[in-house]
Amino acid sequence: MYITYCQNQKSLDLVDTTHLRLNAKGGKDYRPTWLIRVSDWKTVSGKEAKNGYCTISYCWEQSGEVVKKNDGSGEYDLVDNAEHCIVYGYDINKDRILSSTKEGAMYVNVCQAINEDTAVFGVEFEGVLQQICTDFDIDYIWYDKVCINQSDKAAKIREIKQMHNIYKNARYAVALVPEIMIYDPDNVAREDFRRGTVAMCQALDDITQSRWWKRSWTLEEVMSSQRILFVGTNTHFWKHSLHDKTCDAPTTVDSLSDNLLNFACQGEKEGTGGSVNQALYEAHFRTSTKFHDIIFALANTFPKMFDHLDVSYKTDINVTFNTFYKSIASTDYSILCFGSNLNPEGDPRRPNTMHDFKLPSWTGAPHGLHIPYPVTGTIAPTTKYVIDDQMKLHVSTKHYWKIPVTKYKYGCLSSSLSKKTVGTPEYIQFRDRATNIQTTRANDQWTSMPEANMDTIQTEWYVNLNIWTNCNATHYHDPQQQEDGKKKDKNKKDVLSGIKKTQLRPLSLTEDCDECFVLPILLKTHKGVHDDYDEVYPALRRVALYHNIYLLPVVKKCNTNNKTAAQERYKSIGIYVVGSTTQYADPTFRWNHCVGRDDIHTEKDPKEILNTLFEKSSHDSIKEFIIE
């Protein structure tokens, strides 16, 4: 595929970000082995870049024509016939960018020159890169095709293990995404409430539909970077992490600035890093030319993984996948923090790419959707958690719940839901209730649940789970309706507060069941809520407070017709909602919107919460859940 780059681009930033680019600092001590000096496009030692360097993030298929090799290896090569276009003298109000097709249904942007000062030149891909670097005052750039010796396998493996350092220590990354473009110049001035302007809103949508967004290596490159300059066909914009403590300049709120950029520094405490569930939220929907690269890219977001992982394309692909998941899940319980990947109409929200690797259910692949926010996991002190060599997760405990669950009538797994019922008056009434509840969140008006009817309670929890986890509710649990008829001791203080009429809680499950088991592993998410940052540009935001959401993993029994109790097997199928607390990002700051209601007593630490939740569920003997 060939791309078009317009030199005279229009920025989508609401404020001038030139000083952010020019003054961006990278790592003081680290330099890649090799860099390209932009002035003469020569490969030089990384040590020459005294004032730092930038990196390029791009999609390999967009740098030329992909052709299959004739050597029977099944490998592909790239041919560059210098058909990339640089447009000089581009005028956004006069010239137009057209989308046309080439052989093989590959799309390329072509400039239709209407302005008499416009000139279009064909160049090789590196000519585009050099022009971009010149236009944005970049002196040294790291470009994998040149800075990694592709013919030296040992050198290539060494550099693969250093990718996280290369991007983390760069001044910023330049993401080349030709699908980003301004279609209507008037959209640059029209403001969108949340994400800057209508043009910015469209650009962010273009990113999520682009080839660049769907590749495994580009995910790792973004998650390792602190700042990024997106360069499209005729426009560009700057992004930095909302969680970057060193940058007080505003940026719009989106999945890039809020969840992906600077992933390594996004934990609840500075420097603790993001959790595995965040990486898997994106990684399970990415692709790579070589399947091994899906794991090698993921491993770069958790570089200690390379102590266990053999970086070799000769290793059996299932061994590579199993090694990664076993190692990462042994220390990070957040891998269990996933729910349904279905939308309310019952269709997949995102096309999962992990169907072919025979992964166990506790990985969340291929049917789950991980939560895109930081998660920490705490296991009950008396519970044992081990992954064996056959990739089975063993959880041994006396503390667990065996609970009946009921499908939400209009949840994504409901038998009541179909293309015909979506438009019925009853379904519309349900959706209207949900919309009204979402609206009241902005005005700090929460339903008084002790006085609410069951429809309102169910709908509120349905909305809560979606807001808090980005997953949709499929089932709910009402302890008052449990078959044993046991009543909660009213004189005993419960970890849950504010709900007297019912203890109903929603679940987001990947498949249907009437009965499931809830395990004593407390998953705590950390979700930011944003305030207006600037009176002039209300779409610019900052993190005002955090919702801490508490969840528990859910499993169901597999078919055990031919097995004894000791041979029973289980599947991980989703999450159970416990409740939430609110935490201000700045203790001196108070915001009147969306403050929420605490369902968890904030003075309790995770182990205390687990003790309170499961103290009445202590069984006489230890039960081993063998999760496949």
XYZ file of C-alpha atoms in Angstrom:
628
model
C 0.000 0.000 0.000
C 1.191 3.504 -0.753
C 0.348 6.601 1.259
C 0.033 10.333 0.788
C 1.552 12.937 3.102
C 0.596 16.607 2.781
C 3.420 18.817 3.983
C 1.309 21.866 4.824
C -0.897 20.108 7.360
C -3.651 21.450 9.600
C -3.264 20.734 13.320
C -6.296 19.439 15.242
C -4.956 20.531 18.641
C -7.106 23.128 20.396
C -3.958 24.794 21.736
C -0.542 25.188 20.123
C 1.513 22.127 21.065
C 4.723 23.081 19.243
C 6.502 23.868 22.510
C 5.503 20.457 23.901
C 7.163 18.713 20.969
C 10.305 20.857 20.970
C 10.769 20.668 24.744
C 9.841 17.010 25.231
C 12.479 15.119 27.219
C 13.348 11.475 26.861
C 15.513 9.183 28.939
C 18.803 10.756 29.980
C 20.970 7.651 29.908
C 19.411 5.156 27.499
C 20.013 5.255 23.744
C 19.205 2.585 21.110
C 22.127 0.824 19.441
C 21.506 2.632 16.150
C 19.614 5.732 15.061
C 19.059 7.573 11.804
C 20.455 11.091 11.568
C 17.717 12.993 9.740
C 19.920 15.660 8.131
C 21.637 13.150 5.806
C 19.573 10.023 6.559
C 22.629 8.076 7.676
C 22.669 5.311 10.269
C 24.755 6.399 13.274
C 25.488 5.198 16.780
C 22.690 5.986 19.219
C 25.192 7.712 21.499
C 25.459 10.543 18.992
C 21.940 11.777 19.925
C 22.974 13.824 22.960
C 19.618 15.628 23.173
C 17.447 12.594 22.632
C 15.643 10.908 19.780
C 12.146 10.080 18.512
C 10.635 6.823 17.271
C 8.425 5.893 14.331
C 5.313 3.773 14.809
C 3.748 2.599 11.557
C 2.001 -0.324 9.915
C 4.351 -2.481 7.851
C 1.737 -3.130 5.140
C 1.429 0.602 4.484
C 5.064 1.110 3.571
C 4.928 -0.582 0.162
C 3.441 -3.527 -1.700
C 3.248 -6.800 0.238
C 4.232 -9.784 -1.958
C 4.579 -13.452 -1.097
C 8.065 -14.916 -1.436
C 8.636 -17.597 -4.065
C 10.887 -19.745 -1.851
C 8.051 -21.837 -0.430
C 8.559 -20.424 3.080
C 5.130 -18.806 3.195
C 6.834 -15.559 4.212
C 6.056 -12.150 2.749
C 8.297 -9.381 1.498
C 7.777 -5.700 0.829
C 8.421 -3.977 -2.500
C 8.646 -0.192 -2.610
C 8.222 1.248 -6.106
C 8.446 4.860 -4.926
C 4.723 5.493 -5.340
C 4.234 7.196 -1.975
C 3.156 10.813 -2.451
C 4.419 13.997 -0.816
C 2.183 16.989 -1.501
C 3.873 20.405 -1.345
C 1.877 23.631 -1.136
C -1.262 21.804 -0.020
C -4.236 24.069 0.786
C -6.916 22.365 2.849
C -9.556 24.794 1.556
C -8.781 24.107 -2.106
C -7.148 20.711 -2.557
C -8.912 17.416 -1.964
C -7.689 14.004 -0.892
C -9.367 11.167 -2.774
C -9.556 7.490 -1.802
C -8.980 5.176 -4.738
C -8.356 1.462 -5.067
C -5.363 -0.384 -6.410
C -4.900 -4.029 -7.324
C -5.681 -6.309 -4.410
C -8.242 -3.903 -2.914
C -5.461 -1.910 -1.255
C -6.459 1.642 -0.545
C -4.264 4.649 -1.238
C -4.924 8.349 -0.732
C -4.289 10.511 -3.789
C -4.219 14.307 -3.850
C -6.335 16.046 -6.476
C -4.487 19.322 -7.003
C -6.837 22.243 -7.520
C -4.554 24.893 -6.026
C -2.029 26.072 -8.656
C 0.750 26.100 -6.054
C 0.307 22.395 -5.268
C 2.962 19.924 -6.391
C 2.854 16.138 -5.923
C 6.011 13.988 -5.939
C 6.402 10.220 -5.777
C 8.953 8.949 -3.248
C 9.959 5.812 -1.393
C 8.627 5.291 2.129
C 11.836 6.552 3.723
C 11.410 9.765 1.730
C 8.067 10.292 3.500
C 9.679 9.648 6.878
C 12.520 12.079 6.187
C 10.078 14.796 5.149
C 7.990 14.302 8.309
C 11.085 14.463 10.501
C 12.229 17.645 8.763
C 8.805 19.282 9.058
C 8.579 18.533 12.781
C 12.200 19.404 13.676
C 13.309 15.879 14.547
C 17.086 15.378 14.499
C 17.367 11.651 15.232
C 14.800 8.930 14.614
C 14.614 5.208 15.429
C 13.163 3.274 12.478
C 13.062 -0.509 12.932
C 13.676 -1.494 9.304
C 17.061 0.293 9.297
C 18.047 0.391 12.983
C 17.600 -3.376 13.410
C 19.818 -5.580 11.286
C 17.082 -7.709 9.733
C 19.565 -10.305 8.438
C 21.196 -10.878 11.854
C 18.847 -13.113 13.864
C 20.767 -12.689 17.127
C 20.759 -8.895 16.786
C 17.069 -8.936 15.912
C 16.198 -10.904 19.054
C 18.304 -8.548 21.191
C 16.469 -5.540 19.770
C 13.049 -7.165 20.205
C 13.807 -7.458 23.915
C 14.714 -3.756 23.993
C 11.625 -2.381 22.257
C 10.045 -1.213 25.520
C 13.204 0.746 26.381
C 13.455 2.226 22.902
C 9.943 3.681 22.991
C 9.843 4.484 26.713
C 13.018 6.586 26.562
C 12.190 8.453 23.363
C 11.220 12.129 23.479
C 8.015 11.068 21.747
C 6.758 8.614 19.144
C 5.551 9.632 15.682
C 2.572 7.478 14.658
C 2.057 7.458 10.902
C -1.648 6.734 10.333
C -2.654 7.762 6.784
C -6.330 6.964 7.444
C -6.491 10.108 9.607
C -7.567 13.062 7.523
C -9.750 16.170 7.587
C -12.739 15.622 5.334
C -14.450 18.975 5.900
C -12.326 22.024 6.875
C -15.316 23.472 8.756
C -15.150 20.559 11.228
C -11.837 21.888 12.573
C -13.635 24.852 14.162
C -16.770 23.042 15.348
C -16.373 21.862 18.954
C -17.308 18.448 20.230
C -18.133 18.388 23.946
C -15.799 15.580 24.966
C -13.011 15.268 22.430
C -12.043 18.730 21.172
C -13.594 19.351 17.775
C -15.734 17.404 15.343
C -12.584 16.868 13.250
C -10.719 15.489 16.281
C -13.647 13.209 17.064
C -13.545 11.913 13.493
C -9.760 11.509 13.631
C -9.965 9.369 16.780
C -12.582 7.214 15.083
C -10.294 6.947 12.048
C -7.519 5.656 14.313
C -9.649 2.831 15.723
C -10.586 1.767 12.178
C -7.049 1.996 10.826
C -4.610 -0.789 9.982
C -2.195 0.757 12.470
C -4.657 0.287 15.352
C -5.196 -3.392 14.623
C -1.551 -4.505 14.768
C 0.164 -6.046 17.800
C 3.475 -4.181 17.562
C 1.846 -0.762 17.325
C -0.068 -1.517 20.543
C 3.187 -2.210 22.361
C 4.742 0.938 20.905
C 1.922 3.149 22.168
C 1.801 1.531 25.598
C 5.543 2.042 26.034
C 5.492 5.680 24.878
C 4.882 8.686 27.098
C 3.870 11.032 24.294
C 2.855 10.619 20.686
C 2.469 12.777 17.597
C -0.157 11.403 15.216
C 0.519 12.271 11.588
C -2.216 11.615 9.051
C -2.674 12.433 5.400
C -3.455 16.138 5.810
C -3.601 16.663 9.562
C -1.770 15.904 12.806
C -2.286 16.191 16.565
C -0.417 15.673 19.813
C -1.267 13.271 22.641
C 0.226 12.679 26.056
C -0.938 10.569 28.971
C -3.489 12.130 31.327
C -1.566 10.301 34.046
C 1.791 11.879 33.163
C 2.737 13.806 36.302
C 5.406 15.790 34.428
C 3.035 17.355 31.893
C 0.358 19.809 33.039
C -0.799 20.732 29.516
C -4.375 19.641 28.762
C -5.306 16.902 26.333
C -8.622 15.448 25.262
C -10.031 12.345 26.941
C -9.874 9.139 24.896
C -8.583 5.582 25.141
C -5.116 6.709 24.076
C -4.499 9.491 26.595
C -6.464 7.873 29.402
C -5.625 4.164 29.151
C -2.801 3.320 26.737
C -0.147 6.029 26.623
C 2.535 5.709 29.283
C 1.064 2.376 30.355
C 4.097 1.604 32.505
C 3.273 4.487 34.887
C -0.495 4.142 35.170
C -0.883 2.142 38.355
C -2.737 3.451 41.380
C 0.624 4.558 42.721
C 3.148 6.195 40.464
C 5.536 3.673 38.990
C 3.450 0.572 39.699
C 2.448 0.257 36.054
C -0.685 -0.960 34.341
C -2.173 -4.391 34.955
C -2.319 -7.314 32.577
C -6.080 -7.011 32.022
C -5.548 -3.584 30.395
C -3.038 -4.995 27.938
C -5.257 -7.976 27.139
C -8.258 -5.678 26.592
C -6.456 -4.482 23.460
C -4.168 -7.406 22.618
C -6.940 -9.971 22.207
C -8.232 -8.006 19.231
C -4.917 -7.336 17.436
C -3.189 -9.216 14.633
C 0.356 -9.799 13.436
C 1.941 -11.190 10.282
C 3.763 -13.699 12.507
C 1.705 -15.119 15.383
C 4.759 -15.193 17.666
C 4.914 -11.401 17.462
C 1.570 -11.126 19.264
C 3.299 -12.504 22.353
C 6.678 -10.812 21.816
C 4.913 -7.453 21.580
C 2.845 -8.175 24.699
C 5.964 -9.261 26.560
C 7.492 -5.837 25.934
C 4.735 -4.264 28.012
C 5.881 -6.532 30.874
C 9.635 -6.788 30.144
C 10.371 -9.098 33.093
C 8.555 -11.705 31.010
C 11.713 -12.176 28.976
C 13.232 -13.979 31.966
C 10.824 -16.832 31.210
C 10.087 -16.441 27.506
C 12.241 -17.831 24.705
C 12.240 -15.251 21.908
C 12.394 -17.634 18.995
C 10.199 -18.048 15.949
C 11.073 -21.749 15.907
C 9.328 -22.437 19.214
C 5.906 -24.068 18.828
C 3.326 -21.294 18.773
C 1.158 -22.888 21.484
C 4.214 -23.217 23.749
C 4.968 -19.514 23.250
C 1.403 -18.519 24.098
C 1.186 -20.846 27.106
C 4.513 -19.652 28.510
C 3.386 -16.053 28.400
C -0.046 -16.574 29.937
C 1.182 -18.919 32.642
C 3.969 -16.563 33.691
C 1.886 -13.396 33.681
C -1.151 -14.941 35.400
C 0.949 -16.442 38.191
C 1.565 -12.982 39.653
C -1.287 -10.834 38.316
C -4.820 -11.902 39.260
C -6.272 -9.136 37.067
C -6.218 -11.612 34.174
C -9.488 -12.920 35.664
C -11.122 -9.492 35.335
C -13.183 -9.926 32.179
C -16.856 -9.952 31.250
C -19.093 -10.374 28.238
C -17.866 -9.251 24.814
C -21.429 -8.919 23.525
C -23.357 -5.728 22.938
C -26.973 -5.386 24.185
C -28.249 -6.829 20.891
C -26.213 -10.010 21.384
C -23.527 -9.360 18.739
C -19.747 -9.325 19.441
C -18.573 -5.833 20.309
C -15.050 -6.472 19.050
C -13.820 -9.204 16.664
C -11.567 -11.426 18.774
C -8.402 -12.754 17.103
C -7.493 -15.395 19.719
C -9.622 -18.315 18.523
C -6.815 -20.503 17.143
C -4.448 -20.839 20.093
C -6.327 -23.273 22.387
C -6.091 -20.984 25.394
C -7.797 -21.922 28.695
C -10.910 -20.063 29.815
C -9.116 -18.164 32.616
C -7.158 -16.166 30.006
C -10.399 -14.478 28.925
C -9.826 -15.593 25.339
C -11.541 -15.865 23.011
C -14.986 -14.961 24.383
C -14.257 -12.456 27.142
C -13.687 -8.708 27.205
C -11.165 -7.504 29.784
C -11.710 -4.270 31.689
C -9.609 -1.414 30.238
C -8.757 0.167 33.613
C -6.007 -0.662 36.129
C -6.915 -3.634 38.329
C -5.227 -5.006 41.435
C -6.072 -8.459 42.755
C -6.097 -9.743 46.341
C -6.571 -13.413 47.159
C -8.007 -14.653 50.447
C -5.150 -15.663 52.820
C -6.313 -19.276 53.139
C -6.770 -19.757 49.381
C -4.157 -21.442 47.175
C -3.708 -20.469 43.519
C -1.484 -22.490 41.144
C -1.211 -22.974 37.361
C 0.043 -26.420 36.362
C 2.015 -27.493 33.292
C -1.214 -28.395 31.444
C -2.365 -24.765 31.791
C -5.048 -25.623 34.348
C -5.628 -23.077 37.104
C -6.078 -24.683 40.536
C -7.865 -22.601 43.186
C -8.199 -24.408 46.521
C -10.313 -22.796 49.225
C -12.924 -23.255 51.941
C -14.414 -19.862 51.097
C -16.615 -19.590 48.026
C -20.195 -18.881 47.064
C -22.445 -21.241 45.173
C -25.160 -18.989 43.860
C -28.167 -19.133 41.537
C -28.268 -16.425 38.888
C -31.013 -15.066 36.637
C -30.587 -13.659 33.152
C -31.382 -10.005 32.630
C -34.551 -9.978 30.560
C -32.949 -7.695 27.996
C -29.327 -8.657 28.591
C -27.180 -9.792 25.683
C -27.659 -13.510 26.558
C -31.376 -13.263 27.170
C -33.724 -15.519 25.235
C -36.124 -12.555 25.256
C -33.703 -10.638 23.073
C -33.823 -10.851 19.306
C -33.835 -8.531 16.362
C -37.642 -8.449 16.657
C -37.877 -7.707 20.386
C -35.342 -4.853 20.326
C -38.007 -2.532 18.933
C -40.851 -3.555 21.249
C -42.402 -0.982 23.658
C -41.178 -2.996 26.664
C -37.598 -3.008 25.439
C -37.753 0.705 24.583
C -39.030 1.389 28.116
C -36.043 -0.508 29.533
C -33.605 1.456 27.363
C -35.276 4.728 28.369
C -34.875 3.847 32.054
C -31.199 3.110 31.466
C -30.724 6.404 29.574
C -32.439 8.380 32.339
C -30.215 6.794 34.976
C -27.107 7.662 32.955
C -28.342 11.255 32.663
C -28.888 11.624 36.411
C -25.256 10.629 37.006
C -24.181 14.003 35.612
C -26.424 15.766 38.146
C -25.410 13.685 41.150
C -28.913 12.223 41.446
C -28.678 8.573 42.386
C -31.703 6.374 42.840
C -32.656 5.745 46.446
C -32.354 2.002 46.060
C -34.056 0.973 49.348
C -37.222 2.628 48.054
C -36.933 1.575 44.420
C -38.882 -1.167 42.665
C -37.135 -4.215 41.211
C -37.142 -2.874 37.610
C -35.367 0.305 38.712
C -32.839 -1.598 40.821
C -32.015 -4.007 37.999
C -31.687 -1.202 35.471
C -29.477 0.891 37.747
C -27.066 -1.953 38.301
C -27.121 -2.708 34.576
C -26.016 0.887 33.929
C -23.490 0.866 36.781
C -21.707 -2.228 35.518
C -21.411 -0.801 32.006
C -20.077 2.560 33.257
C -17.632 0.971 35.678
C -16.284 -1.951 33.646
C -17.149 -1.283 29.975
C -18.881 -4.688 29.973
C -22.607 -5.355 29.763
C -24.624 -7.127 32.447
C -25.908 -10.552 31.460
C -27.223 -11.941 34.784
C -28.013 -10.850 38.297
C -27.932 -12.468 41.720
C -30.531 -11.794 44.412
C -29.531 -13.512 47.681
C -33.031 -13.059 49.047
C -34.286 -15.510 46.468
C -31.720 -18.228 47.135
C -33.089 -21.723 47.572
C -31.797 -22.212 51.125
C -33.938 -19.289 52.334
C -31.261 -18.108 54.732
C -31.619 -14.545 55.949
C -28.761 -12.143 56.628
C -28.196 -11.274 60.295
C -29.669 -7.757 60.469
C -27.647 -6.921 63.573
C -24.338 -7.626 61.874
C -22.634 -4.800 59.981
C -22.301 -5.759 56.346
C -19.426 -4.747 54.064
C -22.140 -3.502 51.698
C -24.127 -0.476 52.811
C -27.125 1.548 51.679
C -29.192 -1.337 50.262
C -31.923 -2.549 52.623
C -34.546 -3.883 50.295
C -32.362 -6.199 48.264
C -28.777 -7.352 47.922
C -29.119 -7.771 44.152
C -25.837 -7.660 42.262
C -25.167 -7.871 38.494
C -22.793 -10.238 36.703
C -21.209 -10.024 33.267
C -20.740 -13.558 31.959
C -19.379 -14.972 28.711
C -21.978 -17.751 28.625
C -25.285 -18.642 30.193
C -25.769 -20.622 33.382
C -28.341 -21.026 36.155
C -25.786 -21.613 38.877
C -22.177 -20.571 39.314
C -19.377 -20.272 41.865
C -17.841 -17.003 43.080
C -14.186 -17.235 44.155
C -12.491 -15.286 47.003
C -10.220 -13.181 44.782
C -11.034 -9.475 45.111
C -10.451 -7.479 41.916
C -10.293 -3.727 42.440
C -10.466 -1.454 39.390
C -9.316 2.162 39.342
C -11.404 4.209 36.872
C -10.831 7.924 36.338
C -13.702 10.420 36.020
C -12.936 13.690 34.273
C -13.714 17.330 34.970
C -13.813 20.318 32.617
C -10.269 21.646 32.480
C -10.512 24.953 30.676
C -13.321 27.535 30.447
C -12.352 28.475 26.886
C -12.060 24.887 25.654
C -14.528 22.819 27.723
C -13.591 19.611 25.897
C -10.137 19.676 27.525
C -10.266 17.599 30.701
C -8.371 16.332 33.709
C -8.901 13.401 36.072
C -10.979 14.767 38.948
C -11.708 11.577 40.875
C -11.522 7.820 40.678
C -14.163 5.158 41.129
C -12.698 2.090 42.803
C -14.850 -0.841 41.712
C -14.751 -4.180 43.548
C -15.416 -7.414 41.638
C -15.096 -11.174 42.133
C -14.278 -13.820 39.461
C -16.983 -16.330 38.523
C -16.649 -19.945 37.340
C -19.134 -22.592 36.253
C -18.938 -26.360 36.357
C -18.193 -28.123 33.083
C -20.073 -31.205 31.941
C -19.173 -33.867 34.534
C -21.263 -36.834 33.387
C -18.264 -39.178 33.383
C -16.275 -37.657 36.219
C -16.208 -38.013 39.977
C -16.318 -35.013 42.297
C -12.528 -35.120 42.517
C -12.309 -34.804 38.729
C -14.722 -31.926 38.320
C -13.589 -29.201 35.962
C -14.625 -25.572 35.752
C -14.555 -22.654 33.318
C -13.900 -18.991 34.060
C -16.921 -17.132 32.725
C -16.833 -13.563 34.042
C -17.232 -11.224 37.003
C -19.591 -10.475 39.909
C -20.005 -6.853 41.063
C -19.528 -6.175 44.777
C -19.675 -2.354 44.864
C -17.633 0.850 44.643
C -15.924 3.683 46.498
C -14.945 7.190 45.379
C -11.458 8.662 45.668
C -10.523 12.249 44.716
C -7.416 12.671 42.578
C -6.634 15.879 44.490
C -7.796 15.815 48.160
C -8.239 19.596 48.121
C -10.426 19.479 45.026
C -14.174 18.931 45.156
C -16.413 18.345 42.176
C -20.175 18.341 42.306
C -20.774 15.950 39.415
C -20.653 12.181 39.252
C -19.303 11.718 42.776
C -21.254 8.513 43.151
C -22.294 6.584 46.234
C -19.977 4.390 48.242
C -21.108 0.763 48.453
C -17.957 -0.355 50.256
C -16.791 0.943 53.604
C -13.639 2.818 52.636
C -11.807 2.031 55.888
C -11.645 -1.648 54.980
C -8.610 -2.958 53.128
C -9.057 -5.719 50.498
C -8.377 -8.570 52.913
C -10.925 -7.216 55.376
C -13.488 -6.926 52.602
C -12.798 -10.524 51.575
C -13.141 -11.704 55.178
C -16.467 -9.936 55.580
C -17.824 -11.146 52.259
C -16.929 -14.799 52.811
C -17.024 -15.215 56.604
C -20.461 -16.839 56.433
C -19.414 -18.977 53.471
C -16.727 -21.050 55.176
C -17.222 -24.681 54.184
C -16.139 -27.684 56.221
C -13.620 -28.956 53.695
C -11.362 -27.450 51.070
C -12.731 -27.478 47.541
C -10.383 -27.489 44.584
C -11.578 -25.648 41.496
C -9.644 -26.963 38.491
C -10.244 -24.336 35.837
C -9.602 -25.275 32.212
